[in-house]
């Protein structure tokens, strides 16, 4: 399967995942897009009956007294806050003061596996870089190949892979790429134990995504 890799142009470096995949996207620098199973805390000044924690259901909806079902999935906290404020102002309150925050980040997850100390699935709670994701997974083990850091991501409906050099990133000589929900990060092992040697030969260490 590695033999079918094709380079993407440099203008496509580090593109976010497909926009329709809610669990994979951030907007701007750090705004989190809500998804199924996230828990949102809502506070409405003067209306304690609307102050509550709500879990986004599998259809991407939340339900509030007075307002009924509201789509939350795919929206940032600010967007949902503005929508609820507008709905309350239209029919119920003259100057509603609405505050929202996410108390349980569940919908956006990444997988880190290979030569790290704590491989596993981890939630994203904000804008996260590759180095930060590796730290969350306990750092690389002594068996890690620092030039064999691979990110897998779905872009334009295709599974893509990009290879990064950890030493170059730490030294400030290469970009520390942003990580998105549903990314798979693989830290290859050095030497004869490498499971990704053939892929690493096909894709250069340039941070450019290739079809995989």
PDB file of C-alpha atoms in Angstrom:
ATOM      1  CA  UNK A   1       0.000   0.000   0.000  1.00  0.00           C
ATOM      2  CA  UNK A   2       2.929   2.339   0.587  1.00  0.00           C
ATOM      3  CA  UNK A   3       3.974   1.941  -3.030  1.00  0.00           C
ATOM      4  CA  UNK A   4       0.979   3.996  -4.228  1.00  0.00           C
ATOM      5  CA  UNK A   5       2.046   7.146  -2.372  1.00  0.00           C
ATOM      6  CA  UNK A   6       1.948  10.346  -4.427  1.00  0.00           C
ATOM      7  CA  UNK A   7       3.382  13.666  -3.301  1.00  0.00           C
ATOM      8  CA  UNK A   8       1.050  16.587  -2.672  1.00  0.00           C
ATOM      9  CA  UNK A   9       2.152  20.054  -3.775  1.00  0.00           C
ATOM     10  CA  UNK A  10       3.874  22.208  -1.182  1.00  0.00           C
ATOM     11  CA  UNK A  11       0.841  24.524  -1.127  1.00  0.00           C
ATOM     12  CA  UNK A  12      -1.070  21.635   0.446  1.00  0.00           C
ATOM     13  CA  UNK A  13       1.306  21.248   3.390  1.00  0.00           C
ATOM     14  CA  UNK A  14      -0.363  20.521   6.706  1.00  0.00           C
ATOM     15  CA  UNK A  15      -3.910  21.077   5.532  1.00  0.00           C
ATOM     16  CA  UNK A  16      -6.680  20.523   8.094  1.00  0.00           C
ATOM     17  CA  UNK A  17      -8.880  17.452   7.703  1.00  0.00           C
ATOM     18  CA  UNK A  18     -12.073  17.517   5.671  1.00  0.00           C
ATOM     19  CA  UNK A  19     -14.318  20.370   6.827  1.00  0.00           C
ATOM     20  CA  UNK A  20     -17.407  18.176   7.023  1.00  0.00           C
ATOM     21  CA  UNK A  21     -15.715  15.985   9.625  1.00  0.00           C
ATOM     22  CA  UNK A  22     -16.815  17.899  12.712  1.00  0.00           C
ATOM     23  CA  UNK A  23     -14.560  15.949  15.060  1.00  0.00           C
ATOM     24  CA  UNK A  24     -11.470  16.998  13.170  1.00  0.00           C
ATOM     25  CA  UNK A  25     -11.644  20.742  12.863  1.00  0.00           C
ATOM     26  CA  UNK A  26     -10.685  23.909  14.658  1.00  0.00           C
ATOM     27  CA  UNK A  27     -11.522  27.374  13.407  1.00  0.00           C
ATOM     28  CA  UNK A  28      -9.007  30.158  13.759  1.00  0.00           C
ATOM     29  CA  UNK A  29      -6.274  29.602  16.313  1.00  0.00           C
ATOM     30  CA  UNK A  30      -7.970  27.791  19.157  1.00  0.00           C
ATOM     31  CA  UNK A  31     -11.766  27.749  18.784  1.00  0.00           C
ATOM     32  CA  UNK A  32     -13.104  24.287  19.457  1.00  0.00           C
ATOM     33  CA  UNK A  33     -15.916  22.909  17.295  1.00  0.00           C
ATOM     34  CA  UNK A  34     -18.475  21.002  19.298  1.00  0.00           C
ATOM     35  CA  UNK A  35     -19.339  17.405  18.527  1.00  0.00           C
ATOM     36  CA  UNK A  36     -21.403  14.499  19.791  1.00  0.00           C
ATOM     37  CA  UNK A  37     -20.888  13.622  23.485  1.00  0.00           C
ATOM     38  CA  UNK A  38     -19.267  16.959  24.398  1.00  0.00           C
ATOM     39  CA  UNK A  39     -20.777  18.522  27.521  1.00  0.00           C
ATOM     40  CA  UNK A  40     -21.652  22.225  27.388  1.00  0.00           C
ATOM     41  CA  UNK A  41     -22.381  24.276  30.519  1.00  0.00           C
ATOM     42  CA  UNK A  42     -24.914  27.047  29.907  1.00  0.00           C
ATOM     43  CA  UNK A  43     -25.572  29.941  32.262  1.00  0.00           C
ATOM     44  CA  UNK A  44     -28.310  32.524  31.621  1.00  0.00           C
ATOM     45  CA  UNK A  45     -28.292  35.470  34.003  1.00  0.00           C
ATOM     46  CA  UNK A  46     -31.659  35.855  35.663  1.00  0.00           C
ATOM     47  CA  UNK A  47     -32.989  32.513  34.427  1.00  0.00           C
ATOM     48  CA  UNK A  48     -31.658  29.802  36.751  1.00  0.00           C
ATOM     49  CA  UNK A  49     -33.956  27.236  35.119  1.00  0.00           C
ATOM     50  CA  UNK A  50     -31.848  27.516  31.968  1.00  0.00           C
ATOM     51  CA  UNK A  51     -28.530  27.161  33.798  1.00  0.00           C
ATOM     52  CA  UNK A  52     -27.450  23.570  33.312  1.00  0.00           C
ATOM     53  CA  UNK A  53     -24.968  21.132  31.780  1.00  0.00           C
ATOM     54  CA  UNK A  54     -26.048  19.562  28.494  1.00  0.00           C
ATOM     55  CA  UNK A  55     -24.458  16.727  26.561  1.00  0.00           C
ATOM     56  CA  UNK A  56     -24.538  17.000  22.768  1.00  0.00           C
ATOM     57  CA  UNK A  57     -26.464  13.964  21.552  1.00  0.00           C
ATOM     58  CA  UNK A  58     -25.575  11.610  18.715  1.00  0.00           C
ATOM     59  CA  UNK A  59     -27.494  13.807  16.267  1.00  0.00           C
ATOM     60  CA  UNK A  60     -25.475  16.856  17.305  1.00  0.00           C
ATOM     61  CA  UNK A  61     -28.316  18.500  19.204  1.00  0.00           C
ATOM     62  CA  UNK A  62     -28.916  19.967  22.664  1.00  0.00           C
ATOM     63  CA  UNK A  63     -32.319  20.829  24.137  1.00  0.00           C
ATOM     64  CA  UNK A  64     -33.131  23.837  26.317  1.00  0.00           C
ATOM     65  CA  UNK A  65     -36.389  24.717  28.061  1.00  0.00           C
ATOM     66  CA  UNK A  66     -38.248  27.474  26.160  1.00  0.00           C
ATOM     67  CA  UNK A  67     -36.054  27.019  23.088  1.00  0.00           C
ATOM     68  CA  UNK A  68     -36.294  23.304  22.354  1.00  0.00           C
ATOM     69  CA  UNK A  69     -33.711  21.437  20.228  1.00  0.00           C
ATOM     70  CA  UNK A  70     -30.729  23.431  18.973  1.00  0.00           C
ATOM     71  CA  UNK A  71     -27.948  22.144  16.730  1.00  0.00           C
ATOM     72  CA  UNK A  72     -24.615  22.372  18.529  1.00  0.00           C
ATOM     73  CA  UNK A  73     -22.343  20.061  16.528  1.00  0.00           C
ATOM     74  CA  UNK A  74     -19.990  21.847  14.179  1.00  0.00           C
ATOM     75  CA  UNK A  75     -20.313  25.191  15.970  1.00  0.00           C
ATOM     76  CA  UNK A  76     -17.801  26.964  18.135  1.00  0.00           C
ATOM     77  CA  UNK A  77     -18.755  27.939  21.684  1.00  0.00           C
ATOM     78  CA  UNK A  78     -19.023  31.578  20.601  1.00  0.00           C
ATOM     79  CA  UNK A  79     -21.317  30.700  17.681  1.00  0.00           C
ATOM     80  CA  UNK A  80     -23.647  28.640  19.876  1.00  0.00           C
ATOM     81  CA  UNK A  81     -23.614  31.315  22.571  1.00  0.00           C
ATOM     82  CA  UNK A  82     -24.617  33.965  20.021  1.00  0.00           C
ATOM     83  CA  UNK A  83     -27.401  31.777  18.631  1.00  0.00           C
ATOM     84  CA  UNK A  84     -28.926  31.100  22.055  1.00  0.00           C
ATOM     85  CA  UNK A  85     -28.661  34.799  22.939  1.00  0.00           C
ATOM     86  CA  UNK A  86     -30.492  35.756  19.736  1.00  0.00           C
ATOM     87  CA  UNK A  87     -33.235  33.174  20.271  1.00  0.00           C
ATOM     88  CA  UNK A  88     -33.845  34.376  23.833  1.00  0.00           C
ATOM     89  CA  UNK A  89     -33.843  38.027  22.757  1.00  0.00           C
ATOM     90  CA  UNK A  90     -36.413  37.364  20.026  1.00  0.00           C
ATOM     91  CA  UNK A  91     -39.094  35.932  22.310  1.00  0.00           C
ATOM     92  CA  UNK A  92     -38.187  35.895  26.000  1.00  0.00           C
ATOM     93  CA  UNK A  93     -35.646  38.411  27.306  1.00  0.00           C
ATOM     94  CA  UNK A  94     -34.855  42.009  26.486  1.00  0.00           C
ATOM     95  CA  UNK A  95     -31.108  41.773  27.019  1.00  0.00           C
ATOM     96  CA  UNK A  96     -30.120  38.131  27.669  1.00  0.00           C
ATOM     97  CA  UNK A  97     -26.686  37.436  29.100  1.00  0.00           C
ATOM     98  CA  UNK A  98     -25.601  33.956  28.078  1.00  0.00           C
ATOM     99  CA  UNK A  99     -22.337  32.260  29.015  1.00  0.00           C
ATOM    100  CA  UNK A 100     -21.202  28.905  27.618  1.00  0.00           C
ATOM    101  CA  UNK A 101     -18.161  26.755  28.272  1.00  0.00           C
ATOM    102  CA  UNK A 102     -17.201  23.171  27.492  1.00  0.00           C
ATOM    103  CA  UNK A 103     -16.839  21.086  30.657  1.00  0.00           C
ATOM    104  CA  UNK A 104     -16.147  17.739  28.981  1.00  0.00           C
ATOM    105  CA  UNK A 105     -14.207  17.500  25.722  1.00  0.00           C
ATOM    106  CA  UNK A 106     -15.156  14.162  24.222  1.00  0.00           C
ATOM    107  CA  UNK A 107     -15.766  14.393  20.491  1.00  0.00           C
ATOM    108  CA  UNK A 108     -12.241  15.239  19.345  1.00  0.00           C
ATOM    109  CA  UNK A 109      -9.673  12.526  19.952  1.00  0.00           C
ATOM    110  CA  UNK A 110      -6.278  11.579  18.614  1.00  0.00           C
ATOM    111  CA  UNK A 111      -4.433   8.277  18.674  1.00  0.00           C
ATOM    112  CA  UNK A 112      -0.727   8.109  19.525  1.00  0.00           C
ATOM    113  CA  UNK A 113       1.007   4.776  19.079  1.00  0.00           C
ATOM    114  CA  UNK A 114       4.418   3.249  18.553  1.00  0.00           C
ATOM    115  CA  UNK A 115       7.562   4.206  20.463  1.00  0.00           C
ATOM    116  CA  UNK A 116       5.987   6.438  23.132  1.00  0.00           C
ATOM    117  CA  UNK A 117       5.754   5.755  26.845  1.00  0.00           C
ATOM    118  CA  UNK A 118       1.951   5.888  27.059  1.00  0.00           C
ATOM    119  CA  UNK A 119       0.380   4.973  23.715  1.00  0.00           C
ATOM    120  CA  UNK A 120      -3.358   5.433  23.571  1.00  0.00           C
ATOM    121  CA  UNK A 121      -6.333   7.574  22.593  1.00  0.00           C
ATOM    122  CA  UNK A 122      -6.373  11.116  23.988  1.00  0.00           C
ATOM    123  CA  UNK A 123      -8.966  13.930  23.872  1.00  0.00           C
ATOM    124  CA  UNK A 124      -8.142  17.326  22.407  1.00  0.00           C
ATOM    125  CA  UNK A 125      -9.238  20.265  24.527  1.00  0.00           C
ATOM    126  CA  UNK A 126      -7.748  23.064  22.457  1.00  0.00           C
ATOM    127  CA  UNK A 127      -5.262  23.833  19.723  1.00  0.00           C
ATOM    128  CA  UNK A 128      -2.542  21.170  20.011  1.00  0.00           C
ATOM    129  CA  UNK A 129       0.789  20.741  18.246  1.00  0.00           C
ATOM    130  CA  UNK A 130       2.652  17.535  17.435  1.00  0.00           C
ATOM    131  CA  UNK A 131       5.168  18.086  20.254  1.00  0.00           C
ATOM    132  CA  UNK A 132       2.355  18.690  22.730  1.00  0.00           C
ATOM    133  CA  UNK A 133       0.586  15.501  21.628  1.00  0.00           C
ATOM    134  CA  UNK A 134       3.771  13.484  22.150  1.00  0.00           C
ATOM    135  CA  UNK A 135       4.193  14.974  25.630  1.00  0.00           C
ATOM    136  CA  UNK A 136       0.616  13.977  26.489  1.00  0.00           C
ATOM    137  CA  UNK A 137       1.529  10.424  25.482  1.00  0.00           C
ATOM    138  CA  UNK A 138       4.442  10.414  27.932  1.00  0.00           C
ATOM    139  CA  UNK A 139       7.171  11.385  25.468  1.00  0.00           C
ATOM    140  CA  UNK A 140       9.101   9.183  23.083  1.00  0.00           C
ATOM    141  CA  UNK A 141      10.743   6.029  24.368  1.00  0.00           C
ATOM    142  CA  UNK A 142      14.436   5.206  24.049  1.00  0.00           C
ATOM    143  CA  UNK A 143      13.581   3.026  21.042  1.00  0.00           C
ATOM    144  CA  UNK A 144      12.069   5.889  19.026  1.00  0.00           C
ATOM    145  CA  UNK A 145      13.317   6.901  15.607  1.00  0.00           C
ATOM    146  CA  UNK A 146      13.228  10.733  15.801  1.00  0.00           C
ATOM    147  CA  UNK A 147      13.075  10.961  11.992  1.00  0.00           C
ATOM    148  CA  UNK A 148      10.152   8.580  11.807  1.00  0.00           C
ATOM    149  CA  UNK A 149       7.239  10.572  13.226  1.00  0.00           C
ATOM    150  CA  UNK A 150       4.221   9.956  10.991  1.00  0.00           C
ATOM    151  CA  UNK A 151       0.855  11.723  11.023  1.00  0.00           C
ATOM    152  CA  UNK A 152      -2.069  10.074   9.237  1.00  0.00           C
ATOM    153  CA  UNK A 153      -5.040  12.289   8.305  1.00  0.00           C
ATOM    154  CA  UNK A 154      -8.074  12.189   5.996  1.00  0.00           C
ATOM    155  CA  UNK A 155      -7.929  15.012   3.427  1.00  0.00           C
ATOM    156  CA  UNK A 156     -10.309  15.271   0.454  1.00  0.00           C
ATOM    157  CA  UNK A 157     -11.650  11.843   1.320  1.00  0.00           C
ATOM    158  CA  UNK A 158      -8.216  10.214   1.073  1.00  0.00           C
ATOM    159  CA  UNK A 159      -6.005   8.854   3.824  1.00  0.00           C
ATOM    160  CA  UNK A 160      -2.807  10.896   3.799  1.00  0.00           C
ATOM    161  CA  UNK A 161       0.508  10.547   5.599  1.00  0.00           C
ATOM    162  CA  UNK A 162       3.250  13.031   6.447  1.00  0.00           C
ATOM    163  CA  UNK A 163       6.633  12.364   8.050  1.00  0.00           C
ATOM    164  CA  UNK A 164       8.348  14.680  10.528  1.00  0.00           C
ATOM    165  CA  UNK A 165      11.776  14.892  12.146  1.00  0.00           C
ATOM    166  CA  UNK A 166      11.399  15.393  15.892  1.00  0.00           C
ATOM    167  CA  UNK A 167      14.919  16.763  16.320  1.00  0.00           C
ATOM    168  CA  UNK A 168      14.395  19.366  13.601  1.00  0.00           C
ATOM    169  CA  UNK A 169      11.149  20.523  15.230  1.00  0.00           C
ATOM    170  CA  UNK A 170      12.697  20.712  18.700  1.00  0.00           C
ATOM    171  CA  UNK A 171      15.619  22.652  17.298  1.00  0.00           C
ATOM    172  CA  UNK A 172      13.343  25.221  15.694  1.00  0.00           C
ATOM    173  CA  UNK A 173      14.408  24.217  12.181  1.00  0.00           C
ATOM    174  CA  UNK A 174      11.025  22.766  11.188  1.00  0.00           C
ATOM    175  CA  UNK A 175       7.417  23.674  11.901  1.00  0.00           C
ATOM    176  CA  UNK A 176       5.665  22.037  14.838  1.00  0.00           C
ATOM    177  CA  UNK A 177       2.441  21.101  13.017  1.00  0.00           C
ATOM    178  CA  UNK A 178      -1.026  21.421  14.471  1.00  0.00           C
ATOM    179  CA  UNK A 179      -2.835  18.201  15.334  1.00  0.00           C
ATOM    180  CA  UNK A 180      -6.539  17.709  14.611  1.00  0.00           C
ATOM    181  CA  UNK A 181      -9.221  15.359  15.872  1.00  0.00           C
ATOM    182  CA  UNK A 182      -9.044  11.868  14.327  1.00  0.00           C
ATOM    183  CA  UNK A 183      -5.314  12.212  13.547  1.00  0.00           C
ATOM    184  CA  UNK A 184      -3.229   9.090  14.046  1.00  0.00           C
ATOM    185  CA  UNK A 185       0.337   9.787  15.208  1.00  0.00           C
ATOM    186  CA  UNK A 186       2.825   6.952  14.885  1.00  0.00           C
ATOM    187  CA  UNK A 187       6.324   7.112  16.369  1.00  0.00           C
ATOM    188  CA  UNK A 188       8.447   4.559  14.552  1.00  0.00           C
ATOM    189  CA  UNK A 189      11.088   2.437  16.251  1.00  0.00           C
ATOM    190  CA  UNK A 190      14.690   2.751  15.151  1.00  0.00           C
ATOM    191  CA  UNK A 191      16.817   0.031  13.633  1.00  0.00           C
ATOM    192  CA  UNK A 192      15.674  -3.377  12.501  1.00  0.00           C
ATOM    193  CA  UNK A 193      12.455  -3.186  14.558  1.00  0.00           C
ATOM    194  CA  UNK A 194      11.018  -0.465  12.311  1.00  0.00           C
ATOM    195  CA  UNK A 195       7.498  -1.339  11.204  1.00  0.00           C
ATOM    196  CA  UNK A 196       7.271   1.604   8.815  1.00  0.00           C
ATOM    197  CA  UNK A 197      10.603   1.427   6.993  1.00  0.00           C
ATOM    198  CA  UNK A 198       9.055   1.020   3.533  1.00  0.00           C
ATOM    199  CA  UNK A 199       6.698   3.969   4.055  1.00  0.00           C
ATOM    200  CA  UNK A 200       9.507   6.178   5.340  1.00  0.00           C
ATOM    201  CA  UNK A 201      11.471   5.449   2.173  1.00  0.00           C
ATOM    202  CA  UNK A 202       8.564   6.608   0.014  1.00  0.00           C
ATOM    203  CA  UNK A 203       7.656   9.815   1.879  1.00  0.00           C
ATOM    204  CA  UNK A 204      10.447  12.335   2.540  1.00  0.00           C
ATOM    205  CA  UNK A 205      10.818  14.042   5.906  1.00  0.00           C
ATOM    206  CA  UNK A 206       9.266  17.272   4.675  1.00  0.00           C
ATOM    207  CA  UNK A 207       5.959  17.576   6.473  1.00  0.00           C
ATOM    208  CA  UNK A 208       4.094  17.147   3.184  1.00  0.00           C
ATOM    209  CA  UNK A 209       1.079  14.876   3.139  1.00  0.00           C
ATOM    210  CA  UNK A 210       1.143  12.023   0.638  1.00  0.00           C
ATOM    211  CA  UNK A 211      -1.613   9.662  -0.388  1.00  0.00           C
ATOM    212  CA  UNK A 212      -1.389   6.447   1.611  1.00  0.00           C
TER     213      UNK A 212
END
